[in-house]
PDB file of C-alpha atoms and ligand atoms in Angstrom:
ATOM      1  CA  MET A1203       0.685 -15.955  13.034  1.00  0.00           C
ATOM      2  CA  TRP A1204       1.096 -18.804  10.621  1.00  0.00           C
ATOM      3  CA  PHE A1205       4.207 -20.017   8.837  1.00  0.00           C
ATOM      4  CA  PRO A1206       3.624 -22.282   5.833  1.00  0.00           C
ATOM      5  CA  SER A1207       5.727 -25.439   6.104  1.00  0.00           C
ATOM      6  CA  TRP A1208       8.021 -24.187   3.335  1.00  0.00           C
ATOM      7  CA  SER A1209       8.979 -21.016   5.214  1.00  0.00           C
ATOM      8  CA  HIS A1210      12.713 -21.481   5.835  1.00  0.00           C
ATOM      9  CA  LEU A1211      12.854 -24.144   3.102  1.00  0.00           C
ATOM     10  CA  GLY A1212      15.984 -23.070   1.294  1.00  0.00           C
ATOM     11  CA  GLN A1213      16.166 -19.449   2.342  1.00  0.00           C
ATOM     12  CA  VAL A1214      12.627 -18.102   2.181  1.00  0.00           C
ATOM     13  CA  ARG A1215      10.627 -16.484   4.984  1.00  0.00           C
ATOM     14  CA  ALA A1216       6.838 -16.486   4.681  1.00  0.00           C
ATOM     15  CA  VAL A1217       4.343 -15.430   7.355  1.00  0.00           C
ATOM     16  CA  CYS A1218       0.603 -14.746   7.581  1.00  0.00           C
ATOM     17  CA  PHE A1219      -0.142 -12.608  10.639  1.00  0.00           C
ATOM     18  CA  GLY A1220      -3.326 -12.573  12.725  1.00  0.00           C
ATOM     19  CA  ARG A1221      -4.842  -9.481  14.397  1.00  0.00           C
ATOM     20  CA  LYS A1222      -3.261  -9.875  17.837  1.00  0.00           C
ATOM     21  CA  GLY A1223      -0.064  -8.362  19.214  1.00  0.00           C
ATOM     22  CA  GLY A1224      -0.351  -4.785  17.918  1.00  0.00           C
ATOM     23  CA  VAL A1225      -1.058  -1.317  19.357  1.00  0.00           C
ATOM     24  CA  SER A1226      -4.133  -0.157  17.413  1.00  0.00           C
ATOM     25  CA  GLU A1227      -7.395   0.522  19.235  1.00  0.00           C
ATOM     26  CA  LYS A1228     -10.900  -0.638  18.304  1.00  0.00           C
ATOM     27  CA  PRO A1229     -12.062  -1.309  15.649  1.00  0.00           C
ATOM     28  CA  TRP A1230      -8.525  -1.876  14.353  1.00  0.00           C
ATOM     29  CA  ASP A1231      -7.370  -3.838  17.381  1.00  0.00           C
ATOM     30  CA  SER A1232      -4.739  -4.519  17.387  1.00  0.00           C
ATOM     31  CA  LEU A1233      -2.206  -5.547  14.698  1.00  0.00           C
ATOM     32  CA  ASN A1234      -3.678  -3.477  11.864  1.00  0.00           C
ATOM     33  CA  VAL A1235      -1.126  -2.959   9.069  1.00  0.00           C
ATOM     34  CA  GLY A1236      -3.389  -1.015   6.667  1.00  0.00           C
ATOM     35  CA  PHE A1237      -2.808   2.748   6.318  1.00  0.00           C
ATOM     36  CA  HIS A1238      -6.001   3.189   4.269  1.00  0.00           C
ATOM     37  CA  VAL A1239      -8.558   2.220   6.933  1.00  0.00           C
ATOM     38  CA  GLU A1240      -8.522   5.463   9.024  1.00  0.00           C
ATOM     39  CA  ASP A1241      -6.383   4.037  11.818  1.00  0.00           C
ATOM     40  CA  ASP A1242      -3.673   6.265  13.347  1.00  0.00           C
ATOM     41  CA  PRO A1243      -0.759   5.958  10.878  1.00  0.00           C
ATOM     42  CA  GLN A1244       1.756   6.002  13.740  1.00  0.00           C
ATOM     43  CA  ASN A1245       0.109   2.907  15.202  1.00  0.00           C
ATOM     44  CA  VAL A1246       0.193   1.235  11.789  1.00  0.00           C
ATOM     45  CA  THR A1247       3.919   1.919  11.536  1.00  0.00           C
ATOM     46  CA  VAL A1248       4.521   0.497  15.037  1.00  0.00           C
ATOM     47  CA  ASN A1249       2.514  -2.597  14.069  1.00  0.00           C
ATOM     48  CA  ARG A1250       4.521  -3.018  10.871  1.00  0.00           C
ATOM     49  CA  GLN A1251       7.754  -2.757  12.866  1.00  0.00           C
ATOM     50  CA  ARG A1252       6.499  -5.558  15.126  1.00  0.00           C
ATOM     51  CA  CYS A1253       5.962  -7.708  12.031  1.00  0.00           C
ATOM     52  CA  VAL A1254       9.508  -6.881  10.895  1.00  0.00           C
ATOM     53  CA  GLU A1255      10.797  -8.346  14.174  1.00  0.00           C
ATOM     54  CA  VAL A1256       9.215 -11.670  13.151  1.00  0.00           C
ATOM     55  CA  ILE A1257      10.125 -11.764   9.476  1.00  0.00           C
ATOM     56  CA  GLY A1258      13.517 -10.055   9.620  1.00  0.00           C
ATOM     57  CA  GLY A1259      14.893  -7.358   7.348  1.00  0.00           C
ATOM     58  CA  ARG A1260      13.811  -3.715   7.586  1.00  0.00           C
ATOM     59  CA  LEU A1261      10.529  -1.885   7.005  1.00  0.00           C
ATOM     60  CA  GLU A1262      12.211   0.276   4.342  1.00  0.00           C
ATOM     61  CA  ASP A1263      12.725  -2.891   2.281  1.00  0.00           C
ATOM     62  CA  TRP A1264       8.992  -3.621   2.006  1.00  0.00           C
ATOM     63  CA  VAL A1265       7.205  -3.442  -1.340  1.00  0.00           C
ATOM     64  CA  MET A1266       3.408  -3.343  -1.260  1.00  0.00           C
ATOM     65  CA  ALA A1267       0.865  -3.536  -4.107  1.00  0.00           C
ATOM     66  CA  GLN A1268      -1.825  -0.862  -4.453  1.00  0.00           C
ATOM     67  CA  GLN A1269      -4.467  -3.661  -4.542  1.00  0.00           C
ATOM     68  CA  VAL A1270      -7.202  -2.558  -6.921  1.00  0.00           C
ATOM     69  CA  HIS A1271      -9.151  -5.846  -7.199  1.00  0.00           C
ATOM     70  CA  GLY A1272      -7.675  -6.371 -10.657  1.00  0.00           C
ATOM     71  CA  HIS A1273      -5.503  -9.119 -12.097  1.00  0.00           C
ATOM     72  CA  LYS A1274      -2.253  -7.362 -12.980  1.00  0.00           C
ATOM     73  CA  VAL A1275       1.114  -8.436 -11.572  1.00  0.00           C
ATOM     74  CA  ALA A1276       4.331  -6.400 -11.344  1.00  0.00           C
ATOM     75  CA  ARG A1277       7.889  -7.692 -11.256  1.00  0.00           C
ATOM     76  CA  VAL A1278       9.774  -5.651  -8.665  1.00  0.00           C
ATOM     77  CA  THR A1279      13.465  -5.345  -7.805  1.00  0.00           C
ATOM     78  CA  SER A1280      15.550  -3.847  -5.022  1.00  0.00           C
ATOM     79  CA  GLN A1281      15.032  -0.484  -6.794  1.00  0.00           C
ATOM     80  CA  ASP A1282      11.398  -0.602  -5.626  1.00  0.00           C
ATOM     81  CA  ARG A1283      12.201  -0.989  -1.921  1.00  0.00           C
ATOM     82  CA  GLY A1284      10.096   1.249   0.299  1.00  0.00           C
ATOM     83  CA  LYS A1285       7.084   1.460  -2.028  1.00  0.00           C
ATOM     84  CA  GLY A1286       4.019   1.307   0.201  1.00  0.00           C
ATOM     85  CA  ALA A1287       6.151   0.774   3.331  1.00  0.00           C
ATOM     86  CA  TYR A1288       5.325   4.002   5.203  1.00  0.00           C
ATOM     87  CA  THR A1289       2.209   5.141   3.318  1.00  0.00           C
ATOM     88  CA  ALA A1290      -0.310   3.583   0.952  1.00  0.00           C
ATOM     89  CA  GLU A1291       0.214   6.527  -1.442  1.00  0.00           C
ATOM     90  CA  ASN A1292       3.319   5.166  -3.160  1.00  0.00           C
ATOM     91  CA  ALA A1293       2.476   1.443  -3.302  1.00  0.00           C
ATOM     92  CA  VAL A1294       3.076  -0.216  -6.700  1.00  0.00           C
ATOM     93  CA  SER A1295       0.101   1.152  -8.602  1.00  0.00           C
ATOM     94  CA  GLY A1296      -2.555  -0.779 -10.462  1.00  0.00           C
ATOM     95  CA  VAL A1297      -1.513  -4.279  -9.370  1.00  0.00           C
ATOM     96  CA  ASP A1298      -2.723  -7.039  -7.043  1.00  0.00           C
ATOM     97  CA  GLY A1299       0.326  -9.252  -7.408  1.00  0.00           C
ATOM     98  CA  LEU A1300       4.090  -8.842  -7.032  1.00  0.00           C
ATOM     99  CA  VAL A1301       6.993 -11.106  -7.979  1.00  0.00           C
ATOM    100  CA  CYS A1302      10.671 -10.704  -7.158  1.00  0.00           C
ATOM    101  CA  ASP A1303      14.006 -12.528  -7.149  1.00  0.00           C
ATOM    102  CA  SER A1304      15.995  -9.876  -5.257  1.00  0.00           C
ATOM    103  CA  PRO A1305      17.199 -10.974  -1.808  1.00  0.00           C
ATOM    104  CA  GLY A1306      16.379  -8.454   0.908  1.00  0.00           C
ATOM    105  CA  VAL A1307      13.045  -7.335  -0.552  1.00  0.00           C
ATOM    106  CA  THR A1308       9.897  -8.090   1.482  1.00  0.00           C
ATOM    107  CA  LEU A1309       6.698  -8.474  -0.571  1.00  0.00           C
ATOM    108  CA  GLY A1310       3.507  -7.782   1.359  1.00  0.00           C
ATOM    109  CA  ILE A1311      -0.252  -8.051   0.885  1.00  0.00           C
ATOM    110  CA  LEU A1312      -3.062  -6.721   3.080  1.00  0.00           C
ATOM    111  CA  ALA A1313      -6.349  -8.555   3.420  1.00  0.00           C
ATOM    112  CA  ALA A1314      -9.461  -8.932   5.549  1.00  0.00           C
ATOM    113  CA  ASP A1315     -11.471 -11.750   3.837  1.00  0.00           C
ATOM    114  CA  CYS A1316      -9.763 -11.700   0.401  1.00  0.00           C
ATOM    115  CA  VAL A1317      -7.279 -14.537  -0.109  1.00  0.00           C
ATOM    116  CA  PRO A1318      -3.552 -13.798   0.301  1.00  0.00           C
ATOM    117  CA  VAL A1319      -1.579 -16.203  -1.912  1.00  0.00           C
ATOM    118  CA  LEU A1320       2.171 -16.668  -1.396  1.00  0.00           C
ATOM    119  CA  PHE A1321       4.579 -18.312  -3.872  1.00  0.00           C
ATOM    120  CA  TYR A1322       8.126 -19.638  -3.581  1.00  0.00           C
ATOM    121  CA  ASP A1323      10.326 -21.151  -6.282  1.00  0.00           C
ATOM    122  CA  PRO A1324      13.301 -22.712  -4.467  1.00  0.00           C
ATOM    123  CA  ARG A1325      15.055 -23.684  -7.701  1.00  0.00           C
ATOM    124  CA  ARG A1326      15.097 -20.178  -9.215  1.00  0.00           C
ATOM    125  CA  GLY A1327      15.223 -18.351  -5.904  1.00  0.00           C
ATOM    126  CA  ALA A1328      12.112 -16.290  -6.568  1.00  0.00           C
ATOM    127  CA  VAL A1329       8.957 -15.343  -4.669  1.00  0.00           C
ATOM    128  CA  GLY A1330       5.509 -13.975  -5.435  1.00  0.00           C
ATOM    129  CA  ILE A1331       2.435 -12.744  -3.616  1.00  0.00           C
ATOM    130  CA  ALA A1332      -1.148 -11.949  -4.608  1.00  0.00           C
ATOM    131  CA  HIS A1333      -4.385 -10.508  -3.209  1.00  0.00           C
ATOM    132  CA  SER A1334      -7.226 -12.579  -4.644  1.00  0.00           C
ATOM    133  CA  GLY A1335     -10.741 -11.448  -3.754  1.00  0.00           C
ATOM    134  CA  TRP A1336     -13.630 -12.551  -5.950  1.00  0.00           C
ATOM    135  CA  LYS A1337     -12.704 -10.168  -8.758  1.00  0.00           C
ATOM    136  CA  GLY A1338      -9.055 -11.219  -8.777  1.00  0.00           C
ATOM    137  CA  THR A1339     -10.091 -14.853  -8.563  1.00  0.00           C
ATOM    138  CA  VAL A1340     -12.480 -14.768 -11.545  1.00  0.00           C
ATOM    139  CA  GLY A1341      -9.792 -12.693 -13.334  1.00  0.00           C
ATOM    140  CA  HIS A1342      -7.372 -15.617 -12.765  1.00  0.00           C
ATOM    141  CA  LEU A1343      -4.855 -13.446 -10.915  1.00  0.00           C
ATOM    142  CA  VAL A1344      -2.873 -16.445  -9.630  1.00  0.00           C
ATOM    143  CA  ARG A1345      -2.413 -17.721 -13.196  1.00  0.00           C
ATOM    144  CA  GLU A1346      -0.914 -14.332 -14.029  1.00  0.00           C
ATOM    145  CA  VAL A1347       1.502 -14.595 -11.089  1.00  0.00           C
ATOM    146  CA  VAL A1348       2.699 -17.985 -12.344  1.00  0.00           C
ATOM    147  CA  SER A1349       2.951 -16.660 -15.896  1.00  0.00           C
ATOM    148  CA  VAL A1350       5.035 -13.624 -14.840  1.00  0.00           C
ATOM    149  CA  MET A1351       7.301 -15.851 -12.711  1.00  0.00           C
ATOM    150  CA  LYS A1352       7.807 -18.114 -15.760  1.00  0.00           C
ATOM    151  CA  GLN A1353       8.673 -15.175 -18.013  1.00  0.00           C
ATOM    152  CA  SER A1354      10.785 -13.304 -15.465  1.00  0.00           C
ATOM    153  CA  PHE A1355      12.706 -16.081 -13.751  1.00  0.00           C
ATOM    154  CA  GLY A1356      12.213 -19.222 -15.845  1.00  0.00           C
ATOM    155  CA  THR A1357      10.077 -20.727 -13.077  1.00  0.00           C
ATOM    156  CA  ASP A1358       8.810 -24.258 -13.694  1.00  0.00           C
ATOM    157  CA  PRO A1359       5.355 -24.410 -12.013  1.00  0.00           C
ATOM    158  CA  SER A1360       6.093 -27.920 -10.705  1.00  0.00           C
ATOM    159  CA  ASP A1361       8.796 -26.342  -8.507  1.00  0.00           C
ATOM    160  CA  LEU A1362       6.447 -23.823  -6.881  1.00  0.00           C
ATOM    161  CA  ASN A1363       5.396 -23.967  -3.251  1.00  0.00           C
ATOM    162  CA  VAL A1364       2.218 -22.003  -2.579  1.00  0.00           C
ATOM    163  CA  CYS A1365       0.084 -21.127   0.417  1.00  0.00           C
ATOM    164  CA  LEU A1366      -3.393 -19.672   0.756  1.00  0.00           C
ATOM    165  CA  GLY A1367      -3.609 -17.407   3.804  1.00  0.00           C
ATOM    166  CA  PRO A1368      -6.455 -16.500   6.196  1.00  0.00           C
ATOM    167  CA  SER A1369      -9.607 -15.592   4.245  1.00  0.00           C
ATOM    168  CA  ILE A1370     -13.391 -15.945   4.104  1.00  0.00           C
ATOM    169  CA  ARG A1371     -14.526 -19.484   3.285  1.00  0.00           C
ATOM    170  CA  GLU A1372     -17.557 -21.343   1.976  1.00  0.00           C
ATOM    171  CA  CYS A1373     -19.095 -21.477   5.490  1.00  0.00           C
ATOM    172  CA  CYS A1374     -19.600 -17.685   5.417  1.00  0.00           C
ATOM    173  CA  TYR A1375     -19.021 -16.383   1.894  1.00  0.00           C
ATOM    174  CA  GLU A1376     -22.509 -15.892   0.528  1.00  0.00           C
ATOM    175  CA  VAL A1377     -22.550 -14.222  -2.897  1.00  0.00           C
ATOM    176  CA  GLY A1378     -25.301 -12.880  -5.127  1.00  0.00           C
ATOM    177  CA  ALA A1379     -26.270 -13.796  -8.667  1.00  0.00           C
ATOM    178  CA  ASP A1380     -23.790 -11.399 -10.286  1.00  0.00           C
ATOM    179  CA  VAL A1381     -20.715 -12.912  -8.606  1.00  0.00           C
ATOM    180  CA  ALA A1382     -22.125 -16.410  -9.086  1.00  0.00           C
ATOM    181  CA  ARG A1383     -22.481 -15.816 -12.822  1.00  0.00           C
ATOM    182  CA  HIS A1384     -18.811 -14.888 -13.129  1.00  0.00           C
ATOM    183  CA  VAL A1385     -17.740 -17.929 -11.106  1.00  0.00           C
ATOM    184  CA  ASN A1386     -19.963 -20.184 -13.200  1.00  0.00           C
ATOM    185  CA  THR A1387     -18.460 -18.827 -16.429  1.00  0.00           C
ATOM    186  CA  GLU A1388     -14.831 -19.019 -15.309  1.00  0.00           C
ATOM    187  CA  PHE A1389     -14.830 -22.142 -13.128  1.00  0.00           C
ATOM    188  CA  GLY A1390     -18.183 -23.959 -13.347  1.00  0.00           C
ATOM    189  CA  SER A1391     -21.161 -24.393 -11.063  1.00  0.00           C
ATOM    190  CA  SER A1392     -19.437 -26.998  -8.880  1.00  0.00           C
ATOM    191  CA  PHE A1393     -17.452 -24.156  -7.272  1.00  0.00           C
ATOM    192  CA  LEU A1394     -20.648 -22.661  -5.868  1.00  0.00           C
ATOM    193  CA  VAL A1395     -21.077 -24.709  -2.732  1.00  0.00           C
ATOM    194  CA  ALA A1396     -24.683 -25.514  -1.758  1.00  0.00           C
ATOM    195  CA  SER A1397     -24.039 -28.044   0.969  1.00  0.00           C
ATOM    196  CA  PRO A1398     -23.416 -28.370   3.860  1.00  0.00           C
ATOM    197  CA  HIS A1399     -23.617 -24.573   4.052  1.00  0.00           C
ATOM    198  CA  GLU A1400     -26.912 -23.022   2.998  1.00  0.00           C
ATOM    199  CA  PRO A1401     -27.217 -19.424   1.771  1.00  0.00           C
ATOM    200  CA  LYS A1402     -29.457 -17.288   3.993  1.00  0.00           C
ATOM    201  CA  ARG A1403     -30.916 -15.213   1.149  1.00  0.00           C
ATOM    202  CA  PRO A1404     -32.787 -16.360  -1.956  1.00  0.00           C
ATOM    203  CA  ASP A1405     -30.806 -16.371  -5.219  1.00  0.00           C
ATOM    204  CA  HIS A1406     -27.559 -16.431  -3.282  1.00  0.00           C
ATOM    205  CA  PHE A1407     -24.781 -19.005  -3.263  1.00  0.00           C
ATOM    206  CA  MET A1408     -21.935 -20.095  -1.020  1.00  0.00           C
ATOM    207  CA  LEU A1409     -18.557 -19.661  -2.721  1.00  0.00           C
ATOM    208  CA  SER A1410     -15.183 -21.234  -2.041  1.00  0.00           C
ATOM    209  CA  LEU A1411     -12.578 -18.816  -3.403  1.00  0.00           C
ATOM    210  CA  GLN A1412      -9.936 -21.250  -2.140  1.00  0.00           C
ATOM    211  CA  ASN A1413     -11.230 -24.049  -4.380  1.00  0.00           C
ATOM    212  CA  CYS A1414     -11.259 -21.723  -7.407  1.00  0.00           C
ATOM    213  CA  ILE A1415      -7.706 -20.561  -6.726  1.00  0.00           C
ATOM    214  CA  ARG A1416      -6.478 -24.122  -6.102  1.00  0.00           C
ATOM    215  CA  SER A1417      -8.045 -25.187  -9.416  1.00  0.00           C
ATOM    216  CA  ASP A1418      -6.168 -22.433 -11.269  1.00  0.00           C
ATOM    217  CA  LEU A1419      -2.886 -23.275  -9.530  1.00  0.00           C
ATOM    218  CA  MET A1420      -3.183 -26.971 -10.350  1.00  0.00           C
ATOM    219  CA  GLY A1421      -4.181 -26.066 -13.897  1.00  0.00           C
ATOM    220  CA  CYS A1422      -0.842 -24.245 -14.172  1.00  0.00           C
ATOM    221  CA  GLY A1423       0.984 -27.448 -13.228  1.00  0.00           C
ATOM    222  CA  ILE A1424       1.571 -26.867  -9.513  1.00  0.00           C
ATOM    223  CA  PRO A1425       1.282 -30.213  -7.665  1.00  0.00           C
ATOM    224  CA  GLN A1426      -1.647 -30.371  -5.232  1.00  0.00           C
ATOM    225  CA  GLU A1427       0.619 -31.407  -2.356  1.00  0.00           C
ATOM    226  CA  LYS A1428       2.612 -28.181  -2.752  1.00  0.00           C
ATOM    227  CA  ILE A1429      -0.476 -26.015  -2.182  1.00  0.00           C
ATOM    228  CA  GLU A1430      -1.015 -25.373   1.531  1.00  0.00           C
ATOM    229  CA  ASP A1431      -4.162 -23.811   2.952  1.00  0.00           C
ATOM    230  CA  PHE A1432      -4.381 -21.976   6.283  1.00  0.00           C
ATOM    231  CA  GLY A1433      -7.845 -23.518   6.474  1.00  0.00           C
ATOM    232  CA  GLU A1434      -9.639 -21.220   8.941  1.00  0.00           C
ATOM    233  CA  CYS A1435     -12.258 -18.659   8.049  1.00  0.00           C
ATOM    234  CA  THR A1436     -11.790 -14.945   8.847  1.00  0.00           C
ATOM    235  CA  VAL A1437     -15.496 -14.495   9.641  1.00  0.00           C
ATOM    236  CA  CYS A1438     -15.697 -17.546  11.929  1.00  0.00           C
ATOM    237  CA  HIS A1439     -12.507 -16.499  13.732  1.00  0.00           C
ATOM    238  CA  SER A1440     -12.845 -12.713  13.864  1.00  0.00           C
ATOM    239  CA  ASP A1441     -11.502 -12.857  17.433  1.00  0.00           C
ATOM    240  CA  TYR A1442      -8.001 -13.431  16.034  1.00  0.00           C
ATOM    241  CA  LEU A1443      -8.414 -12.527  12.327  1.00  0.00           C
ATOM    242  CA  PHE A1444      -9.716  -9.341  10.704  1.00  0.00           C
ATOM    243  CA  SER A1445     -12.905  -9.812   8.660  1.00  0.00           C
ATOM    244  CA  HIS A1446     -14.326  -7.015   6.519  1.00  0.00           C
ATOM    245  CA  ARG A1447     -17.663  -8.777   6.229  1.00  0.00           C
ATOM    246  CA  GLU A1448     -18.054  -9.705   9.883  1.00  0.00           C
ATOM    247  CA  SER A1449     -17.203  -6.150  10.986  1.00  0.00           C
ATOM    248  CA  LEU A1450     -19.460  -4.562   8.333  1.00  0.00           C
ATOM    249  CA  GLY A1451     -16.437  -2.914   6.747  1.00  0.00           C
ATOM    250  CA  LYS A1452     -14.901  -1.199   9.778  1.00  0.00           C
ATOM    251  CA  THR A1453     -11.796  -3.156  10.754  1.00  0.00           C
ATOM    252  CA  GLY A1454      -8.057  -3.580  10.262  1.00  0.00           C
ATOM    253  CA  ARG A1455      -6.044  -5.494   7.702  1.00  0.00           C
ATOM    254  CA  LEU A1456      -4.006  -8.666   8.132  1.00  0.00           C
ATOM    255  CA  LEU A1457      -0.481  -8.838   6.766  1.00  0.00           C
ATOM    256  CA  SER A1458       0.954 -11.635   4.665  1.00  0.00           C
ATOM    257  CA  VAL A1459       4.583 -11.422   3.568  1.00  0.00           C
ATOM    258  CA  VAL A1460       7.203 -13.382   1.718  1.00  0.00           C
ATOM    259  CA  ARG A1461      10.879 -12.509   1.446  1.00  0.00           C
ATOM    260  CA  LEU A1462      14.244 -13.842   0.396  1.00  0.00           C
ATOM    261  CA  PRO A1463      16.696 -12.854   3.126  1.00  0.00           C
ATOM    262  CA  ALA A1464      19.576 -10.616   2.045  1.00  0.00           C
ATOM    263  CA  LYS A1465      22.780 -12.494   1.250  1.00  0.00           C
ATOM    264  CA  ARG A1466      25.550 -11.917   3.756  1.00  0.00           C
TER     265      ARG A1466
HETATM  266 ZN1   ZN B2321     -16.802 -19.045   8.261  1.00  0.00          ZN
END
């Protein structure tokens, strides 16, 4: 598991988990936290409880997004606690991002190659989280998170601490002409990496989602030095990270969470 340097800064807890330390069997071995991938739901609940032991709080205080590869963001409160905690059925529908300023609520995102992005505003005491695959990235999902945090909490982007969690990187993320066209339109051709990594198929490109997301974050006014990057690729390190692409779609999901501990 990985803690961004700002976890504990002020009062926040932020963690990106790897795949080890859980009870699920192959191909979900072992810390799968996704209910929607045909794993035994009891094992998923045990795995989630193990994550709770690391991050604190209670599983019934989790709020999860439905994750539809869109670019909508919901503001949640303590009224939403438990949504998506014990089943995927009641996760916050239609969104890929969540923001919150209620202590005691744990915001979570599941991913296996898509980029988990965690946000913390120490001045306003607010957090956010997003699931940014290629569709969310070209839809500028992270800009929407910053915008909703501004509107909801008065967040000044220069105060935000951000981290990009474990995800597929330009060494392994080969995309076809359709994805490349969207990236070119939204970010420019320099975000399609040709070197040192070469695509294996003709008319394909290597894409750095992390560079696109970082560009959007900096464009919002977040200082570069406040954007941390886990830095390792899910495909290259599928021994300790889940990768949808490396496993040809049959695998577990990694958990990333951010929470403001409950006030005593
Ligand atoms: Zn790689």
